[in-house]
XYZ file of C-alpha atoms in Angstrom:
747
model
C -19.471 44.335 64.175
C -18.563 46.930 61.507
C -21.325 49.048 60.123
C -21.551 49.347 56.400
C -22.608 52.757 55.247
C -23.806 53.457 51.737
C -23.337 56.990 50.503
C -25.335 58.773 47.846
C -24.150 61.592 45.635
C -25.956 64.882 46.060
C -28.189 65.825 43.257
C -26.295 69.073 42.602
C -23.064 67.295 41.998
C -24.187 65.984 38.597
C -24.284 69.509 37.210
C -20.534 70.050 38.027
C -19.361 67.311 35.649
C -17.356 68.308 32.575
C -19.758 68.337 29.554
C -19.208 65.645 26.942
C -18.210 66.778 23.451
C -21.409 64.994 22.353
C -23.590 66.833 24.827
C -24.801 69.257 22.331
C -25.849 66.423 20.077
C -27.852 64.815 22.840
C -29.610 68.039 23.636
C -30.422 69.030 20.190
C -31.532 65.557 19.093
C -29.946 65.272 15.579
C -32.293 63.705 13.111
C -31.258 60.317 11.879
C -30.781 59.824 8.118
C -33.793 58.552 6.304
C -32.145 56.004 3.910
C -34.326 54.188 1.390
C -33.337 51.131 -0.659
C -33.792 52.950 -3.913
C -31.530 55.882 -2.954
C -28.616 56.494 -5.374
C -25.117 56.312 -4.048
C -24.857 60.190 -4.302
C -28.007 60.605 -2.166
C -26.819 58.075 0.372
C -23.488 59.917 0.796
C -25.392 63.145 1.243
C -27.558 61.831 4.029
C -24.719 60.154 5.962
C -22.411 63.212 5.630
C -25.095 65.532 7.032
C -25.552 63.324 10.133
C -21.756 62.869 10.645
C -21.155 66.555 10.417
C -23.926 67.280 12.950
C -22.885 64.710 15.657
C -19.107 65.367 15.509
C -18.579 69.005 16.266
C -15.192 68.951 18.168
C -11.845 67.334 17.540
C -11.739 63.993 19.415
C -9.388 60.980 19.116
C -10.281 57.605 17.678
C -10.330 56.006 21.143
C -12.618 58.734 22.522
C -15.046 58.100 19.756
C -14.853 54.286 20.317
C -15.018 54.145 24.121
C -16.432 57.387 25.648
C -19.729 59.291 25.349
C -18.257 61.233 22.455
C -19.338 58.360 20.185
C -22.928 58.192 21.444
C -24.206 59.652 18.199
C -22.215 57.107 16.260
C -23.742 54.278 18.309
C -27.198 55.650 17.610
C -26.403 55.674 13.912
C -25.217 52.168 13.922
C -28.285 50.897 15.688
C -30.497 52.797 13.205
C -28.618 51.305 10.223
C -28.813 47.844 11.632
C -32.432 48.090 12.409
C -34.076 50.154 9.696
C -31.675 50.387 6.739
C -31.092 47.728 4.101
C -29.343 49.772 1.439
C -26.522 47.554 0.041
C -24.091 50.469 -0.432
C -24.033 51.659 3.168
C -20.459 50.473 3.919
C -19.257 51.768 0.618
C -20.670 55.238 1.355
C -19.163 55.344 4.885
C -15.722 54.426 3.622
C -15.932 56.962 0.809
C -16.748 59.619 3.368
C -13.849 58.371 5.539
C -11.424 59.238 2.631
C -13.162 62.483 2.000
C -12.726 63.766 5.532
C -9.212 62.421 5.783
C -8.213 64.254 2.475
C -9.446 67.710 3.752
C -6.406 69.855 4.649
C -8.184 72.692 6.536
C -9.483 72.122 10.085
C -7.412 68.887 10.238
C -8.410 67.886 13.760
C -12.168 68.062 13.286
C -12.124 66.286 9.857
C -9.846 63.458 11.113
C -12.362 62.940 13.907
C -15.236 62.644 11.351
C -13.058 60.256 9.261
C -12.555 58.102 12.342
C -16.281 58.231 13.039
C -17.128 57.020 9.555
C -14.669 54.154 9.908
C -16.030 53.231 13.304
C -19.643 53.134 11.974
C -18.610 51.055 9.027
C -17.067 48.243 10.988
C -19.651 48.366 13.855
C -22.420 48.011 11.270
C -20.813 44.785 10.147
C -21.059 43.437 13.657
C -24.846 43.704 13.456
C -24.869 41.332 10.584
C -24.209 37.609 10.156
C -20.998 36.692 8.495
C -22.557 35.895 5.171
C -24.414 39.116 5.147
C -21.110 40.929 5.924
C -19.743 39.212 2.718
C -22.664 40.682 0.778
C -22.106 44.209 1.980
C -18.304 44.190 1.687
C -18.323 42.858 -1.845
C -21.255 44.921 -3.200
C -20.074 46.903 -6.153
C -21.511 50.387 -6.755
C -23.528 50.175 -10.002
C -22.882 52.447 -12.839
C -25.953 54.440 -13.855
C -24.601 54.806 -17.363
C -23.870 51.079 -17.703
C -26.041 50.819 -20.797
C -23.765 53.135 -22.673
C -20.610 51.204 -21.922
C -18.640 49.303 -24.523
C -19.174 45.671 -25.223
C -17.139 43.338 -23.010
C -15.950 41.455 -25.970
C -13.070 43.962 -26.422
C -10.362 42.222 -24.407
C -8.310 45.439 -23.991
C -10.487 48.366 -24.909
C -13.227 47.736 -22.434
C -12.735 48.740 -18.754
C -14.077 45.480 -17.427
C -11.522 43.530 -19.452
C -8.278 45.447 -18.883
C -8.208 47.454 -15.695
C -8.615 46.369 -12.135
C -11.183 47.958 -9.820
C -8.399 49.488 -7.744
C -7.050 50.917 -10.985
C -10.414 52.427 -11.949
C -10.379 54.422 -8.703
C -7.059 55.914 -9.806
C -7.732 56.605 -13.438
C -11.439 57.315 -13.344
C -13.511 55.963 -16.187
C -10.611 55.165 -18.427
C -11.621 52.642 -21.079
C -8.380 51.605 -22.609
C -4.837 51.324 -21.944
C -4.045 54.162 -24.322
C -6.009 56.488 -22.118
C -4.121 55.182 -19.014
C -0.787 56.105 -20.671
C -2.172 59.570 -21.515
C -2.456 60.388 -17.767
C 0.312 60.371 -15.299
C -0.001 58.883 -11.903
C -0.273 62.318 -10.294
C -2.964 63.411 -12.610
C -5.105 60.268 -11.919
C -4.550 60.825 -8.242
C -5.670 64.473 -8.509
C -8.739 63.374 -10.518
C -10.026 61.212 -7.767
C -8.999 63.659 -5.063
C -10.954 66.333 -6.823
C -13.957 63.990 -6.765
C -13.428 63.342 -3.115
C -13.117 67.031 -2.264
C -16.497 67.702 -3.814
C -18.120 64.608 -2.136
C -19.863 66.568 0.652
C -19.765 69.961 -0.986
C -22.988 68.886 -2.665
C -24.712 68.638 0.736
C -25.551 72.357 0.580
C -26.948 72.091 -2.974
C -30.543 71.870 -3.566
C -31.592 68.373 -4.693
C -33.828 69.786 -7.422
C -32.832 71.887 -10.209
C -29.240 71.980 -11.607
C -27.795 69.162 -9.584
C -28.335 66.649 -12.363
C -26.406 68.851 -14.836
C -23.259 69.002 -12.673
C -20.668 66.262 -12.648
C -21.413 63.617 -10.066
C -18.472 63.479 -7.676
C -19.322 59.837 -6.799
C -19.071 58.729 -10.391
C -15.443 57.578 -9.959
C -16.518 55.075 -7.282
C -18.675 53.034 -9.635
C -17.825 49.304 -9.981
C -15.821 49.515 -6.651
C -16.733 47.313 -3.620
C -16.348 48.314 -0.018
C -13.111 46.527 0.470
C -11.429 48.349 -2.423
C -12.775 51.689 -1.173
C -11.284 50.889 2.212
C -7.919 50.122 0.581
C -8.026 53.469 -1.334
C -9.084 55.367 1.778
C -6.366 53.797 4.042
C -9.032 52.439 6.353
C -6.495 50.208 8.071
C -8.591 49.710 11.199
C -11.605 48.623 9.149
C -9.511 46.205 7.123
C -7.962 44.713 10.344
C -11.355 43.753 11.808
C -11.900 39.958 12.162
C -14.856 39.668 9.881
C -13.224 41.674 7.145
C -10.009 39.610 7.415
C -12.075 36.416 7.216
C -13.577 37.658 3.975
C -10.122 38.562 2.583
C -8.780 35.196 3.701
C -11.632 33.544 1.851
C -10.675 35.461 -1.272
C -7.069 34.477 -0.744
C -7.901 30.794 -0.439
C -10.367 30.844 -3.347
C -13.456 30.225 -1.257
C -14.873 33.423 -2.719
C -14.220 33.851 -6.454
C -15.205 36.623 -8.984
C -15.047 34.395 -12.138
C -16.624 30.956 -12.056
C -16.083 30.104 -15.734
C -13.852 30.946 -18.654
C -16.079 31.625 -21.589
C -16.919 34.353 -24.020
C -20.065 35.361 -22.114
C -18.534 35.144 -18.552
C -19.501 37.945 -16.188
C -17.473 39.116 -13.249
C -19.511 38.658 -10.144
C -18.421 37.779 -6.568
C -19.670 34.379 -5.514
C -18.885 31.412 -3.294
C -16.840 28.812 -4.967
C -18.613 25.480 -5.658
C -16.312 22.731 -6.944
C -19.172 20.907 -8.580
C -20.090 23.768 -10.876
C -17.112 26.063 -11.248
C -14.734 25.973 -14.213
C -11.350 24.512 -13.138
C -9.664 27.254 -15.055
C -11.233 29.860 -12.765
C -8.783 28.636 -10.088
C -6.039 30.460 -12.036
C -7.300 33.642 -10.524
C -7.021 32.632 -6.919
C -4.404 34.848 -5.146
C -2.821 31.878 -3.289
C -2.034 30.077 -6.510
C -0.904 33.294 -8.256
C 1.614 33.840 -5.459
C 2.760 30.278 -5.537
C 3.492 30.342 -9.333
C 5.153 33.694 -8.849
C 7.593 32.048 -6.429
C 8.283 29.299 -8.921
C 8.779 31.783 -11.740
C 11.318 33.736 -9.649
C 13.145 30.531 -8.626
C 13.526 29.596 -12.288
C 14.546 33.158 -13.023
C 17.260 32.980 -10.376
C 18.573 29.675 -11.734
C 18.956 31.108 -15.236
C 20.576 34.130 -13.733
C 23.253 32.067 -11.950
C 23.777 29.893 -14.962
C 24.483 32.843 -17.177
C 26.910 34.447 -14.750
C 28.778 31.179 -14.257
C 28.984 30.451 -18.059
C 29.947 34.157 -18.913
C 30.730 33.849 -22.623
C 32.055 37.205 -23.807
C 32.143 36.317 -27.526
C 28.518 35.342 -28.256
C 25.046 35.248 -26.842
C 24.383 31.708 -25.518
C 21.083 29.741 -25.237
C 20.933 30.452 -21.537
C 21.170 34.210 -22.185
C 18.286 33.950 -24.668
C 16.081 32.248 -22.126
C 17.165 34.790 -19.516
C 16.155 37.636 -21.794
C 12.770 35.930 -22.515
C 12.166 35.606 -18.743
C 13.082 39.233 -18.190
C 10.770 40.347 -21.056
C 7.854 38.272 -19.741
C 8.471 39.659 -16.275
C 8.595 43.200 -17.542
C 5.383 42.763 -19.529
C 3.638 41.285 -16.569
C 4.657 44.111 -14.258
C 3.529 46.673 -16.874
C 0.149 45.011 -17.012
C 0.007 45.063 -13.189
C 0.882 48.715 -13.108
C -1.892 49.457 -15.638
C -4.337 47.365 -13.602
C -3.498 48.773 -10.140
C -2.349 52.297 -11.047
C 0.871 53.981 -10.130
C -0.158 54.851 -6.619
C -1.044 51.422 -5.424
C 1.761 49.830 -7.498
C 4.377 51.958 -5.690
C 2.713 51.240 -2.230
C 4.172 47.714 -2.356
C 7.901 47.698 -1.553
C 8.442 44.531 -3.670
C 7.211 46.331 -6.771
C 10.089 48.838 -6.264
C 12.409 45.823 -6.313
C 10.736 44.663 -9.531
C 11.400 48.062 -11.133
C 15.002 47.942 -10.201
C 15.350 44.416 -11.538
C 13.798 45.497 -14.865
C 16.047 48.539 -15.083
C 19.207 46.510 -14.381
C 18.208 43.855 -16.858
C 17.537 46.406 -19.644
C 20.878 48.035 -19.022
C 22.675 44.712 -19.167
C 20.874 43.800 -22.507
C 21.832 47.093 -24.079
C 25.431 46.980 -23.018
C 25.731 43.405 -24.087
C 24.397 44.013 -27.603
C 26.529 47.150 -28.090
C 29.616 45.588 -26.855
C 29.276 42.509 -29.184
C 28.392 44.659 -32.164
C 31.306 47.064 -31.688
C 33.720 44.404 -30.359
C 34.375 46.440 -27.185
C 35.521 43.930 -24.584
C 35.232 46.523 -21.880
C 31.500 47.140 -22.539
C 30.961 43.340 -22.416
C 32.673 43.068 -19.022
C 30.711 46.045 -17.846
C 27.502 44.339 -18.985
C 28.191 41.301 -16.842
C 29.254 43.493 -13.893
C 25.879 45.262 -14.242
C 24.016 42.054 -14.331
C 25.793 41.028 -11.063
C 23.892 43.884 -9.396
C 20.663 41.989 -10.119
C 21.252 39.649 -7.221
C 20.747 42.502 -4.814
C 17.098 42.636 -5.703
C 16.379 39.160 -7.218
C 17.441 37.142 -4.170
C 15.172 39.034 -1.695
C 12.449 38.953 -4.273
C 12.457 35.215 -4.416
C 11.842 35.078 -0.652
C 9.271 37.871 -0.715
C 6.588 35.193 0.118
C 7.796 35.534 3.681
C 6.196 38.917 3.915
C 2.793 37.212 3.815
C 3.512 35.497 7.191
C 2.455 37.502 10.276
C 5.910 37.662 11.763
C 7.926 38.861 8.741
C 4.943 40.904 7.490
C 4.964 42.818 10.786
C 8.563 43.601 10.741
C 8.635 44.994 7.153
C 6.495 48.047 7.996
C 8.786 48.775 10.927
C 11.891 48.514 8.796
C 10.213 50.761 6.173
C 9.373 53.544 8.653
C 12.859 53.347 10.291
C 14.378 53.677 6.902
C 12.424 56.886 6.271
C 13.551 58.380 9.630
C 17.187 57.330 8.913
C 17.194 59.068 5.608
C 15.813 62.216 7.256
C 18.507 62.129 9.899
C 21.168 61.580 7.361
C 20.413 65.015 5.961
C 21.672 66.547 9.249
C 24.703 64.295 9.196
C 25.638 65.329 5.700
C 25.369 69.014 6.568
C 27.664 68.603 9.613
C 30.013 66.378 7.638
C 30.356 68.923 4.742
C 31.146 71.749 7.136
C 33.981 69.811 8.865
C 35.214 68.398 5.593
C 35.673 71.932 4.236
C 37.370 73.129 7.333
C 39.869 70.209 7.572
C 40.613 70.287 3.841
C 41.633 74.045 3.976
C 43.455 73.818 7.269
C 45.419 70.689 6.279
C 45.803 71.420 2.747
C 49.597 70.942 2.882
C 49.294 67.457 4.288
C 46.037 65.896 2.920
C 44.063 66.232 -0.340
C 40.332 66.603 -0.431
C 39.890 62.975 -1.395
C 42.046 61.703 1.455
C 40.386 63.890 4.010
C 36.954 62.739 2.894
C 37.930 59.150 3.451
C 39.410 59.846 6.886
C 36.370 61.678 8.127
C 34.032 58.831 6.785
C 36.073 56.202 8.709
C 35.910 58.431 11.821
C 32.199 58.665 11.583
C 31.726 54.882 11.289
C 33.766 54.247 14.427
C 37.452 54.647 13.717
C 37.894 57.465 16.212
C 41.607 56.611 16.959
C 42.460 57.493 13.280
C 41.412 61.147 13.880
C 43.312 61.372 17.102
C 46.513 60.095 15.431
C 46.503 62.620 12.535
C 45.117 65.712 14.301
C 48.615 67.156 14.878
C 49.495 66.525 11.201
C 46.521 68.608 10.020
C 47.500 71.611 12.024
C 49.371 72.074 15.332
C 47.009 74.780 16.592
C 43.510 74.139 15.088
C 43.876 70.352 14.323
C 43.555 68.894 17.876
C 40.543 70.958 19.104
C 38.588 70.587 15.780
C 39.245 66.884 15.583
C 38.244 66.233 19.176
C 35.044 68.293 18.615
C 34.318 66.255 15.463
C 34.968 62.970 17.254
C 32.607 63.801 20.095
C 29.974 65.176 17.848
C 29.974 62.144 15.459
C 30.629 59.289 17.835
C 28.612 60.399 20.824
C 25.986 62.950 19.861
C 25.038 61.990 16.399
C 25.353 58.266 16.742
C 23.472 58.250 20.082
C 20.724 60.521 18.681
C 20.353 58.238 15.736
C 20.083 55.093 17.891
C 17.499 56.666 20.132
C 15.405 58.029 17.176
C 15.307 54.631 15.444
C 14.428 52.972 18.738
C 11.526 55.398 19.209
C 10.489 54.846 15.502
C 10.436 51.151 16.070
C 8.373 51.403 19.220
C 5.953 53.784 17.645
C 5.369 51.669 14.502
C 5.297 48.233 16.182
C 2.147 49.138 18.006
C 0.308 49.610 14.604
C 2.447 47.108 12.639
C -0.260 44.510 12.534
C -2.606 46.968 10.949
C -0.003 47.923 8.389
C 0.708 44.267 7.622
C -2.971 43.465 7.177
C -3.364 46.506 5.004
C -0.554 45.383 2.674
C -1.880 41.860 2.695
C -5.386 43.056 1.912
C -4.307 45.286 -0.907
C -2.330 42.487 -2.507
C -5.262 40.046 -2.308
C -7.646 42.660 -3.840
C -5.280 43.523 -6.619
C -4.676 39.866 -7.444
C -8.309 38.793 -7.351
C -10.666 41.681 -8.344
C -9.061 42.452 -11.727
C -11.657 42.832 -14.482
C -9.463 41.108 -17.008
C -10.911 37.644 -17.870
C -7.833 36.074 -19.472
C -4.794 36.526 -17.347
C -1.712 34.810 -18.740
C 1.050 33.731 -16.400
C 4.607 34.728 -17.427
C 6.261 33.591 -19.676
C 3.079 32.550 -21.488
C 1.999 36.201 -21.516
C 4.576 36.689 -24.310
C 2.631 34.396 -26.560
C -0.485 36.479 -26.183
C 1.544 39.622 -26.772
C 3.115 38.294 -29.974
C 0.046 36.637 -31.403
C -2.879 38.911 -30.579
C -1.330 42.377 -30.387
C -0.402 42.514 -34.110
C -3.830 41.042 -35.017
C -5.525 43.932 -33.194
C -4.166 46.351 -35.708
C -6.410 45.125 -38.570
C -8.947 42.684 -36.989
C -12.056 43.663 -35.000
C -12.152 42.788 -31.372
C -15.262 40.617 -31.310
C -16.323 37.470 -29.499
C -14.270 35.352 -31.812
C -11.167 37.287 -30.876
C -11.930 36.804 -27.254
C -12.588 33.112 -27.685
C -9.232 32.668 -29.339
C -7.494 34.153 -26.227
C -9.440 31.763 -24.060
C -8.447 28.808 -26.204
C -4.801 29.925 -26.037
C -4.944 30.324 -22.254
C -6.515 26.886 -21.811
C -3.859 25.257 -24.004
C -0.832 26.816 -22.348
C -2.138 26.703 -18.777
C -3.432 23.118 -18.774
C -0.429 21.720 -16.718
C -0.844 24.542 -14.130
C -4.600 23.817 -13.764
C -3.814 20.093 -13.432
C -1.383 20.720 -10.569
C -4.053 22.928 -8.803
C -6.670 20.327 -9.220
C -4.327 17.639 -7.870
C -3.409 19.857 -4.860
C -7.067 20.434 -3.994
C -7.857 16.796 -4.396
C -5.036 15.832 -2.047
C -6.097 18.495 0.401
C -9.616 17.201 0.278
C -11.475 20.260 -0.958
C -12.211 19.274 -4.513
C -14.888 16.748 -3.494
C -16.412 18.839 -0.770
C -19.603 20.881 -1.063
C -19.735 24.720 -1.331
C -16.761 26.408 0.246
C -18.879 29.073 1.987
C -19.700 26.747 4.926
C -17.124 28.486 7.115
C -19.257 31.695 6.981
C -21.949 31.483 9.572
C -25.410 32.801 8.856
C -28.615 31.910 7.035
C -27.791 30.508 3.547
C -31.003 31.888 2.096
C -29.784 35.349 3.015
C -26.564 35.112 1.076
C -26.542 36.192 -2.450
C -23.221 37.976 -2.723
C -23.512 41.674 -3.713
C -27.291 41.706 -3.211
C -28.121 41.715 0.563
C -31.582 40.294 1.462
C -33.635 42.899 3.419
C -36.128 40.219 4.568
C -33.389 38.150 6.146
C -31.977 41.302 7.844
C -35.439 42.102 9.414
C -35.946 38.431 10.451
C -32.539 38.403 12.164
C -33.216 41.673 13.908
C -36.589 40.381 15.209
C -34.907 37.291 16.720
C -32.287 39.492 18.339
C -34.989 41.685 19.903
C -36.762 38.587 21.091
C -33.619 37.319 22.806
C -33.066 40.693 24.465
C -36.597 40.807 25.808
C -36.370 37.187 27.025
C -33.204 38.027 28.999
C -34.827 40.984 30.693
C -38.288 39.755 31.501
C -39.364 38.624 34.991
C -42.076 35.983 34.844
C -42.513 32.356 35.922
C -40.644 30.136 38.305
C -38.128 27.322 38.258
C -40.563 24.522 38.724
C -42.618 25.428 35.725
C -39.424 25.882 33.758
C -38.268 22.360 34.691
C -41.669 20.795 34.112
C -42.002 22.336 30.664
C -38.674 20.950 29.524
C -39.421 19.453 26.049
C -38.521 15.975 25.135
C -35.851 15.915 22.396
C -37.271 14.683 19.151
C -34.937 12.169 17.541
C -33.951 12.771 14.011
C -35.246 10.158 11.522
C -32.572 7.879 10.152
C -31.367 8.489 6.653
C -32.840 5.830 4.374
C -32.788 5.122 0.721
C -36.118 6.895 0.267
C -34.795 10.129 1.808
C -31.725 9.840 -0.361
C -33.799 9.420 -3.507
C -36.050 12.312 -2.465
C -33.075 14.613 -1.905
C -31.972 13.714 -5.503
C -35.278 14.710 -7.040
C -33.704 17.878 -8.357
C -30.305 17.696 -10.119
C -28.457 20.753 -11.325
C -26.227 20.365 -14.306
C -22.762 21.864 -14.561
C -24.028 24.865 -16.514
C -26.430 25.659 -13.753
C -29.707 24.428 -15.459
C -32.132 22.349 -13.365
C -33.786 19.204 -14.476
C -36.564 17.317 -12.602
C -35.703 13.799 -11.754
C -38.156 11.438 -10.062
C -37.311 9.201 -7.126
C -37.015 6.208 -9.259
C -34.489 7.803 -11.534
C -31.723 8.354 -8.876
C -30.171 5.054 -9.776
C -29.349 6.411 -13.261
C -27.454 9.354 -11.837
C -23.630 9.470 -11.834
C -21.923 10.133 -8.420
C -21.119 13.694 -9.528
C -24.869 14.305 -10.409
C -25.982 12.789 -7.150
C -23.634 15.159 -5.293
C -24.960 18.131 -7.178
C -28.651 17.041 -6.441
C -27.839 16.666 -2.746
C -26.458 20.215 -2.649
C -29.478 21.582 -4.353
C -31.891 19.788 -1.983
C -29.810 21.110 0.916
C -30.077 24.595 -0.368
C -33.731 24.242 -0.889
C -34.187 23.068 2.724
C -32.363 26.160 3.950
C -34.579 28.311 1.705
C -37.741 26.914 3.332
C -37.164 27.199 7.186
C -39.365 25.002 9.265
C -42.045 26.727 11.407
C -41.604 24.064 14.032
C -38.087 25.301 14.676
C -39.386 28.847 15.271
C -42.005 27.475 17.697
C -39.274 25.649 19.640
C -37.166 28.787 19.781
C -40.046 30.802 21.189
C -40.735 28.152 23.823
C -37.125 28.034 24.788
C -37.081 31.842 25.102
C -40.089 31.774 27.408
C -38.551 29.239 29.691
C -35.280 31.231 29.840
C -37.480 34.232 30.896
C -39.004 32.275 33.785
C -35.693 30.941 34.949
C -34.173 34.436 34.886
C -37.102 35.725 37.020
C -36.576 32.980 39.538
C -32.830 33.706 39.872
C -33.535 37.446 40.313
C -36.166 36.706 42.964
C -33.818 34.462 44.881
C -31.027 37.065 44.817
C -33.483 39.688 46.101
C -34.686 37.521 48.905
C -31.082 36.680 49.895
C -30.082 40.311 49.929
C -33.091 41.224 52.094
C -32.009 38.455 54.546
C -28.545 39.887 54.783
C -29.900 43.319 55.386
C -31.996 42.070 58.272
C -28.986 40.294 59.797
C -26.839 43.406 59.558
C -29.449 45.535 61.202
C -29.876 43.075 64.056
């Protein structure tokens, strides 16, 4: 029978292996950052940047950091953060460092590796948390240390938290009014934040004591930003494409996670789970899904008015349909202006559909000016030109109506590919134009007696687009000597070389982009959701109702103070104008079956008592880590036997049936719509309305989650011990079987 031989590597062979890029880190033993819960964001960034700079010393790729030993230092950091650190801004700091290292121009390879490392640590840290704790960390907003000096939130347009979005704050710093936004261009705002980013880790070498406090804090422009918004700013597309992050963004898209739960003068923006029993129905106006749905309806009505005006086409007067079309265009332009102020020019231009919007506004304004001038001067030509210009609107309006398709995975994946292919096509056309101008000049001068410059330009253009026979027919007419060889050279160059190169280049571009198209699609989708939901403006008017707020309240601001009464008036106007929209939303949710359900955060797994959005619970983190350690120890221990494991199987304890007494006991605490608790005895449950009984049941359920039973923990410990014994028995049986096989082979 065959003899099996086991070979062993010589001890000296291990020294011949190529050293890992992280070998120096393993030998030197880089000290892990000592992160405390009371550390400022600036101190947190310092500590993390020191460690990242020490463990990543050589340029490596993202896959090497993720899969090879080059990322051992990052794994150690992730374990340390998940085990010993409970600072709520850990993910924010890692993503801010990611942008910092990615923005550095010198030593590009090393800094890109460090940027990849920060992104890897950020999303791996989330895997050490429950889903609800991941929501806490991703939506935690960096507090402003100078919050006490900020303006009152009653100013609807002067205060930062009433006018600009969080993404917009990252681009225009601490701007507190729209006037300050207009005073800075998009490039200056970008340079402001890039200047802060460039100094983010320069402060590492500074002494913590002394003059540090007198210098400008480079992390100040990140205040009031959560981790998801920093990831969008930093182009952390791999982080945003992770499953848990996308689950959070999807929750924001569907309205399961909201930032405004009421519409009142004293409302405060805070991320929280949506509870239908306590939330204000008007808060559903800020849900991105409903915003996009109303946007489609608005564009559909806009398109209908557009077709009606072009079909009517009255050159003598402005009709009623034209008046409504101009009102729709003005409301659309004002809404886009508000969005540009909220998001900033950089993020606004990142969405290709916003470019379509700008083109639509420009064409509409041109039509309006030509139409008014033509009617006032009686110039029929200008009137016809105005309608011709308006006809160009369909090039952008029709695709804009169907822009909702870009939110689907299929169409949303193709759009980034087409965008990149368009960029490569424009670059290639520069070479085509250069070659074309050279041949156009030669043919125009050689055949000047037969063809004009205009005729020759048209002939060469048709040849370039495939009509090669046309050039072969006229080459003798251009010149008997130089015409044929030059025309054959041009036909071969344009039809074979240039067109073949263009086809191959576009194919390579598509193949290159399609591999990362999903990340690009999720990035665009995430940016849209964050821009639509995290705006700090309380009263957001849908177009065309925004014109009412513009006409009524903008003139009053010139001579009336912006106090709570002014804000209350805006809220009343919004409720009066948007009541039909809210009714439709409530009807939709009732038909879908979500209006009568409990809290919408049941889809996020994890202990409920550990979930207070934007304020992670350190005690719950330590409790979860302790259970994980017990599970690891139980799977690796080797004690007991199978008989004892079977004999110690516990008898399942049946759950007591739900009776009227338990129902009344669960209703002993009722929470009113405003969030105030009132004690209700068991005998008073019959006087509760169905809505109050539902609220009381939710409060009792949350109280039960807040007080976990010790009996459950005892059962978990018993089950872990039995798993240990069963594992030991399986290992012992495998060892005995392997010894028997060895004896047989020797025999």
